[in-house]
Tab-separated table of C-alpha atoms in Angstrom:
chain	number	residue	atom	x	y	z
A	153	MET	CA	-38.213	-6.965	-36.840
A	154	ALA	CA	-34.524	-7.421	-37.630
A	155	SER	CA	-33.280	-10.913	-37.122
A	156	GLY	CA	-29.657	-10.603	-38.282
A	157	ARG	CA	-26.567	-10.878	-36.020
A	158	GLN	CA	-24.493	-7.793	-35.218
A	159	PRO	CA	-20.811	-7.929	-36.331
A	160	THR	CA	-18.281	-8.123	-33.544
A	161	ALA	CA	-15.561	-5.472	-33.270
A	162	ALA	CA	-12.047	-6.703	-34.042
A	163	ALA	CA	-10.520	-5.064	-30.984
A	164	SER	CA	-12.225	-3.384	-28.101
A	165	THR	CA	-10.669	-1.042	-25.613
A	166	GLY	CA	-13.797	-0.476	-23.501
A	167	PRO	CA	-16.150	-2.825	-21.714
A	168	ALA	CA	-17.043	-5.953	-23.626
A	169	PRO	CA	-20.327	-5.424	-25.599
A	170	ALA	CA	-23.260	-7.636	-24.792
A	171	PRO	CA	-24.257	-10.098	-27.491
A	172	ALA	CA	-27.105	-8.945	-29.734
A	173	PRO	CA	-30.386	-10.724	-29.021
A	174	GLY	CA	-31.683	-13.107	-31.573
A	175	PRO	CA	-35.279	-13.942	-32.433
A	176	GLY	CA	-37.280	-15.006	-29.432
A	177	SER	CA	-34.525	-14.426	-26.945
A	178	ALA	CA	-36.285	-12.308	-24.357
A	179	GLY	CA	-34.212	-13.734	-21.534
A	180	SER	CA	-31.028	-12.747	-23.254
A	181	ALA	CA	-32.265	-9.202	-23.776
A	182	ALA	CA	-33.114	-8.918	-20.101
A	183	ALA	CA	-29.656	-10.123	-19.181
A	184	ALA	CA	-28.066	-7.625	-21.535
A	185	SER	CA	-29.885	-4.729	-19.837
A	186	ASP	CA	-28.126	-5.589	-16.541
A	187	PRO	CA	-24.539	-4.294	-16.822
A	188	GLY	CA	-23.220	-6.611	-14.080
A	189	PRO	CA	-19.635	-6.422	-12.906
A	190	ALA	CA	-17.130	-4.368	-14.869
A	191	ALA	CA	-15.470	-6.282	-17.674
A	192	PRO	CA	-11.685	-6.420	-18.093
A	193	ALA	CA	-10.001	-3.729	-20.126
A	194	THR	CA	-9.094	-6.023	-22.958
A	195	SER	CA	-11.407	-8.432	-24.723
A	196	THR	CA	-10.397	-11.878	-25.794
A	197	SER	CA	-12.329	-11.552	-29.057
A	198	THR	CA	-10.420	-12.877	-32.023
A	199	GLY	CA	-11.961	-10.433	-34.445
A	200	LEU	CA	-12.681	-13.173	-37.000
A	201	GLY	CA	-16.440	-12.585	-37.167
A	202	THR	CA	-17.444	-14.931	-34.367
A	203	ASP	CA	-19.360	-13.870	-31.293
A	204	PRO	CA	-18.083	-14.593	-27.812
A	205	ASP	CA	-19.943	-17.178	-25.836
A	206	PRO	CA	-22.131	-15.287	-23.335
A	207	ALA	CA	-21.895	-18.199	-20.920
A	208	ALA	CA	-18.081	-18.133	-20.810
A	209	PRO	CA	-16.491	-16.079	-18.020
A	210	ALA	CA	-14.692	-12.945	-19.084
A	211	THR	CA	-10.912	-13.173	-19.027
A	212	SER	CA	-8.193	-10.621	-19.454
A	213	THR	CA	-4.692	-10.944	-20.793
A	214	SER	CA	-3.467	-7.484	-19.755
A	215	THR	CA	-1.721	-6.574	-16.540
A	216	GLY	CA	-1.765	-3.025	-15.334
A	217	PRO	CA	0.625	-1.358	-12.988
A	218	GLY	CA	-1.444	-2.340	-9.997
A	219	ASP	CA	-2.089	-5.919	-11.027
A	220	PRO	CA	-0.232	-8.653	-9.160
A	221	GLN	CA	2.574	-10.164	-11.143
A	222	PRO	CA	2.452	-13.896	-11.745
A	223	ILE	CA	4.827	-15.948	-9.678
A	224	GLY	CA	6.517	-18.576	-11.769
A	225	PRO	CA	9.841	-20.284	-12.225
A	226	ALA	CA	12.760	-17.936	-12.872
A	227	GLY	CA	15.849	-18.988	-14.759
A	228	PRO	CA	16.585	-22.234	-16.567
A	229	GLY	CA	16.620	-24.230	-13.336
A	230	GLY	CA	13.380	-22.838	-11.910
A	231	GLY	CA	13.046	-20.878	-8.687
A	232	VAL	CA	15.575	-18.237	-7.695
A	233	PRO	CA	18.690	-18.259	-9.963
A	234	SER	CA	21.657	-19.966	-8.308
A	235	ARG	CA	24.858	-18.037	-7.695
A	236	GLY	CA	28.416	-19.038	-6.965
A	237	ILE	CA	29.717	-22.500	-7.775
A	238	ALA	CA	26.184	-23.930	-7.816
A	239	GLY	CA	25.345	-21.668	-10.753
A	240	LEU	CA	28.153	-23.069	-12.934
A	241	PRO	CA	27.739	-25.909	-15.386
A	242	PHE	CA	28.372	-29.331	-13.901
A	243	ARG	CA	31.820	-29.812	-15.428
A	244	PHE	CA	32.993	-26.455	-14.057
A	245	GLN	CA	31.569	-27.354	-10.665
A	246	VAL	CA	33.731	-30.488	-10.676
A	247	VAL	CA	36.852	-28.506	-11.622
A	248	ALA	CA	36.165	-25.858	-8.969
A	249	ALA	CA	35.561	-28.522	-6.321
A	250	LEU	CA	38.824	-30.290	-7.176
A	251	ALA	CA	40.757	-26.994	-7.093
A	252	LEU	CA	39.337	-26.107	-3.693
A	253	ALA	CA	40.165	-29.572	-2.399
A	254	VAL	CA	43.788	-29.296	-3.572
A	255	ILE	CA	44.152	-25.822	-2.023
A	256	GLY	CA	42.683	-27.119	1.236
A	257	VAL	CA	45.081	-30.074	1.355
A	258	ILE	CA	48.115	-27.837	0.652
A	259	ALA	CA	47.000	-25.361	3.328
A	260	CYS	CA	46.609	-28.150	5.894
A	261	VAL	CA	50.041	-29.575	5.034
A	262	GLN	CA	51.621	-26.105	5.287
A	263	ILE	CA	50.064	-25.464	8.699
A	264	GLY	CA	51.145	-28.897	9.933
A	265	MET	CA	54.730	-28.484	8.686
A	266	VAL	CA	55.095	-25.029	10.257
A	267	PHE	CA	53.669	-26.344	13.524
A	268	LEU	CA	56.139	-29.234	13.605
A	269	HIS	CA	58.969	-26.848	12.739
A	270	VAL	CA	58.303	-24.361	15.554
A	271	ALA	CA	57.003	-26.832	18.145
A	272	PRO	CA	59.305	-28.331	20.778
A	273	PRO	CA	60.983	-31.613	19.762
A	274	ASN	CA	58.529	-34.497	19.792
A	275	THR	CA	58.189	-38.004	18.400
A	276	VAL	CA	56.736	-36.884	15.060
A	277	SER	CA	59.247	-34.089	14.459
A	278	LYS	CA	62.129	-36.413	15.324
A	279	GLN	CA	60.941	-39.131	12.957
A	280	TYR	CA	60.073	-36.801	10.072
A	281	GLY	CA	62.495	-33.975	10.815
A	282	LYS	CA	64.226	-34.145	7.427
A	283	ALA	CA	60.934	-33.991	5.538
A	284	VAL	CA	59.868	-30.992	7.619
A	285	ASP	CA	63.172	-29.196	6.971
A	286	ASP	CA	62.942	-29.887	3.229
A	287	TRP	CA	59.484	-28.335	3.187
A	288	ILE	CA	60.292	-25.300	5.357
A	289	TYR	CA	63.743	-24.237	4.151
A	290	PRO	CA	64.509	-21.761	2.789
A	291	GLU	CA	61.214	-20.108	1.820
A	292	PHE	CA	59.146	-20.680	4.986
A	293	GLU	CA	61.770	-20.479	7.719
A	294	GLN	CA	60.411	-18.898	10.891
A	295	ASN	CA	62.321	-16.277	12.873
A	296	TRP	CA	61.089	-15.544	16.386
A	297	LYS	CA	63.792	-13.052	17.436
A	298	LEU	CA	61.257	-10.239	17.529
A	299	PHE	CA	59.378	-12.009	20.339
A	300	ALA	CA	62.463	-13.116	22.272
A	301	PRO	CA	63.020	-11.723	25.779
A	302	ASN	CA	66.060	-9.892	24.429
A	303	PRO	CA	65.367	-8.895	20.808
A	304	LEU	CA	68.163	-8.398	18.283
A	305	GLN	CA	69.989	-5.160	19.073
A	306	GLN	CA	72.495	-5.105	16.219
A	307	ASN	CA	72.663	-3.719	12.721
A	308	ILE	CA	74.131	-6.275	10.315
A	309	ASP	CA	75.268	-5.053	6.919
A	310	VAL	CA	76.114	-7.577	4.187
A	311	GLN	CA	78.931	-6.399	1.956
A	312	ALA	CA	80.716	-7.963	-0.997
A	313	ARG	CA	83.582	-7.318	-3.334
A	314	ALA	CA	84.636	-8.861	-6.630
A	315	GLU	CA	87.889	-9.928	-8.228
A	316	LEU	CA	87.860	-8.886	-11.869
A	317	LYS	CA	89.776	-10.384	-14.739
A	318	MET	CA	90.650	-7.537	-17.104
A	319	PRO	CA	90.959	-7.899	-20.890
A	320	ASP	CA	94.770	-7.540	-20.709
A	321	GLY	CA	94.985	-10.506	-18.297
A	322	SER	CA	95.500	-8.482	-15.142
A	323	VAL	CA	93.427	-8.949	-11.999
A	324	ARG	CA	91.710	-6.120	-10.188
A	325	THR	CA	89.809	-6.165	-6.895
A	326	THR	CA	86.895	-3.830	-6.278
A	327	GLY	CA	86.146	-2.124	-2.987
A	328	TRP	CA	83.570	-3.392	-0.525
A	329	ILE	CA	80.007	-2.703	-1.703
A	330	ASP	CA	77.398	-2.358	1.048
A	331	PHE	CA	74.302	-4.037	-0.439
A	332	SER	CA	72.396	-3.780	2.846
A	333	ALA	CA	72.804	-0.010	2.737
A	334	GLN	CA	71.465	-0.009	-0.839
A	335	ASP	CA	68.416	-1.979	0.280
A	336	GLY	CA	67.876	0.374	3.201
A	337	ALA	CA	68.003	3.421	0.931
A	338	ALA	CA	65.434	1.818	-1.403
A	339	ILE	CA	63.083	1.044	1.522
A	340	ARG	CA	63.392	4.391	3.286
A	341	HIS	CA	60.420	6.710	2.576
A	342	ASN	CA	58.839	4.032	0.391
A	343	PRO	CA	55.233	3.298	1.474
A	344	LEU	CA	55.233	-0.016	-0.395
A	345	PRO	CA	58.778	-1.413	-0.216
A	346	SER	CA	59.730	-4.527	-2.113
A	347	HIS	CA	59.817	-7.782	-0.177
A	348	THR	CA	63.072	-8.593	-1.985
A	349	GLU	CA	64.720	-5.396	-0.797
A	350	GLN	CA	63.551	-6.001	2.761
A	351	ASN	CA	64.352	-9.657	3.252
A	352	GLU	CA	66.218	-11.393	0.421
A	353	LEU	CA	69.814	-10.532	1.310
A	354	ARG	CA	69.199	-10.330	5.069
A	355	ARG	CA	67.562	-13.760	5.230
A	356	ALA	CA	70.178	-15.284	2.920
A	357	TRP	CA	72.966	-14.172	5.251
A	358	ASP	CA	71.077	-15.334	8.323
A	359	PHE	CA	70.538	-18.707	6.608
A	360	PHE	CA	74.254	-18.899	5.837
A	361	VAL	CA	75.350	-18.054	9.393
A	362	GLY	CA	72.904	-20.512	10.924
A	363	SER	CA	74.166	-23.390	8.800
A	364	HIS	CA	77.942	-22.742	9.121
A	365	THR	CA	80.432	-22.942	11.939
A	366	ASP	CA	82.310	-19.906	13.214
A	367	ASP	CA	85.166	-20.725	10.821
A	368	ASN	CA	82.703	-20.797	7.865
A	369	LYS	CA	82.521	-24.580	7.504
A	370	ALA	CA	79.206	-25.854	6.093
A	371	ASN	CA	77.054	-28.022	8.358
A	372	GLY	CA	75.907	-30.638	5.886
A	373	LEU	CA	73.558	-30.151	2.975
A	374	ARG	CA	71.827	-27.090	4.411
A	375	GLY	CA	75.166	-25.297	4.651
A	376	GLU	CA	75.992	-26.038	1.030
A	377	LEU	CA	72.540	-24.919	-0.068
A	378	SER	CA	72.822	-21.648	1.849
A	379	GLU	CA	76.236	-20.983	0.297
A	380	GLU	CA	74.929	-21.473	-3.242
A	381	TYR	CA	71.891	-19.320	-2.506
A	382	LEU	CA	73.939	-16.413	-1.108
A	383	ARG	CA	76.503	-16.621	-3.905
A	384	ARG	CA	73.833	-16.418	-6.604
A	385	ILE	CA	72.257	-13.350	-5.004
A	386	LEU	CA	75.622	-11.569	-4.883
A	387	VAL	CA	76.479	-12.471	-8.483
A	388	LEU	CA	73.128	-11.104	-9.652
A	389	ARG	CA	73.776	-7.846	-7.809
A	390	LEU	CA	77.396	-7.483	-8.835
A	391	GLY	CA	76.803	-8.477	-12.442
A	392	THR	CA	78.964	-10.674	-14.634
A	393	HIS	CA	80.884	-7.696	-15.997
A	394	ARG	CA	81.987	-4.725	-13.944
A	395	ASP	CA	84.372	-1.797	-14.428
A	396	GLY	CA	85.508	-3.155	-17.781
A	397	GLY	CA	86.386	-6.610	-16.451
A	398	THR	CA	84.735	-9.989	-15.906
A	399	VAL	CA	83.762	-11.075	-12.394
A	400	ASP	CA	85.906	-14.119	-11.622
A	401	ARG	CA	85.631	-14.430	-7.817
A	402	ILE	CA	83.595	-12.823	-5.084
A	403	GLN	CA	83.959	-12.424	-1.346
A	404	VAL	CA	81.290	-11.587	1.203
A	405	ARG	CA	81.501	-10.258	4.746
A	406	SER	CA	79.195	-8.901	7.409
A	407	MET	CA	79.667	-5.694	9.372
A	408	THR	CA	77.924	-5.909	12.734
A	409	THR	CA	77.320	-2.757	14.784
A	410	SER	CA	75.516	-2.710	18.099
A	411	VAL	CA	72.599	-0.332	18.380
A	412	LYS	CA	73.402	2.644	20.581
A	413	ASN	CA	71.651	2.514	23.935
A	414	PRO	CA	69.002	5.144	24.668
A	415	PRO	CA	69.953	7.977	27.038
A	416	TRP	CA	67.793	6.624	29.871
A	417	SER	CA	69.492	3.189	29.829
A	418	ASP	CA	72.390	2.306	32.111
A	419	GLU	CA	73.488	-0.577	29.860
A	420	LYS	CA	76.872	-0.189	28.217
A	421	SER	CA	77.615	-1.584	24.754
A	422	ASP	CA	80.468	-1.378	22.279
A	423	THR	CA	79.278	0.319	19.106
A	424	ARG	CA	82.485	-0.327	17.146
A	425	PRO	CA	81.822	-2.501	14.052
A	426	SER	CA	82.990	-6.106	13.918
A	427	TYR	CA	83.513	-8.073	10.724
A	428	ARG	CA	83.104	-11.657	9.615
A	429	GLU	CA	84.739	-12.454	6.271
A	430	VAL	CA	84.020	-15.522	4.165
A	431	PRO	CA	86.774	-16.975	1.938
A	432	TRP	CA	86.763	-16.147	-1.772
A	433	TRP	CA	84.264	-17.995	-3.944
A	434	THR	CA	84.940	-18.738	-7.594
A	435	VAL	CA	82.011	-17.821	-9.807
A	436	THR	CA	80.749	-20.822	-11.782
A	437	PRO	CA	78.262	-20.984	-14.657
A	438	ALA	CA	75.632	-22.284	-12.201
A	439	ASP	CA	75.847	-18.955	-10.345
A	440	LEU	CA	75.067	-16.884	-13.429
A	441	PRO	CA	71.662	-15.775	-14.692
A	442	SER	CA	70.051	-17.914	-17.360
A	443	GLY	CA	71.737	-17.428	-20.750
A	444	ALA	CA	74.889	-15.804	-19.350
A	445	GLY	CA	76.977	-18.967	-19.141
A	446	ASP	CA	78.344	-18.708	-22.693
A	447	ALA	CA	79.875	-15.314	-21.925
A	448	ARG	CA	81.805	-16.757	-18.981
A	449	THR	CA	83.866	-19.510	-20.515
A	450	GLU	CA	86.718	-18.804	-18.155
A	451	ALA	CA	84.479	-19.705	-15.203
A	452	LYS	CA	84.197	-23.289	-16.443
A	453	ARG	CA	87.682	-24.192	-15.293
């Protein structure tokens, strides 16, 4: 009767073999004859010449397509990975929170300033009116003419001309240049027109008219600011040199023409153009683009 132990296979792909019976182990042989429940597909045998313990429950380390996947922590933080600001490192979360807080404060201040600007006069707007105007003008000025009972029914063209100093010392005056017409031509048939072409010159002239008297006298600091703003726009469009000469002075005017009434209207209006001319302005180095002041030494007088 053989009494040796059977060697264990290094790797098994079928059912786990029953341990070989030793001497006097009738009970073990009887247990081996009963197949019992199916064993896992993969054995946990180490293949180092040791037999598995028959009393230990069979375990499997393989997962098939139908096996349930283990549920465990996902990501470095455990659970479902965080997204958005919460998924950033702590220092970036602090920076993002500060940036959002600053944007929120600025947005609240902007809304409050615009409200005080367009609201009827009240105690707050009277006490802090200058601060509100400094915040609003000129970038955020509100224009409600579109919603007025009688909307604007005029076409206003802003025109300018320049006085040139020629190289021989003579002075030459250019004709009137219609910059509003140039902007209109650039906007027409353009699906994405420039905001500058639509509003820059128009709003600058409206700012100038609203802060000057009918005889073109500035009403305080806002009038002076509007004058400088309009002059710089015109100098940029005219250029520092034109027609062989140097721009020494400029003059601006508006040509206002009433919109022709529709055929079904009984209202009568005069469609002849009217003009408003502003006195000549001397071009100074402050009106020139950056770096162009050295080429205009005669403007420093």
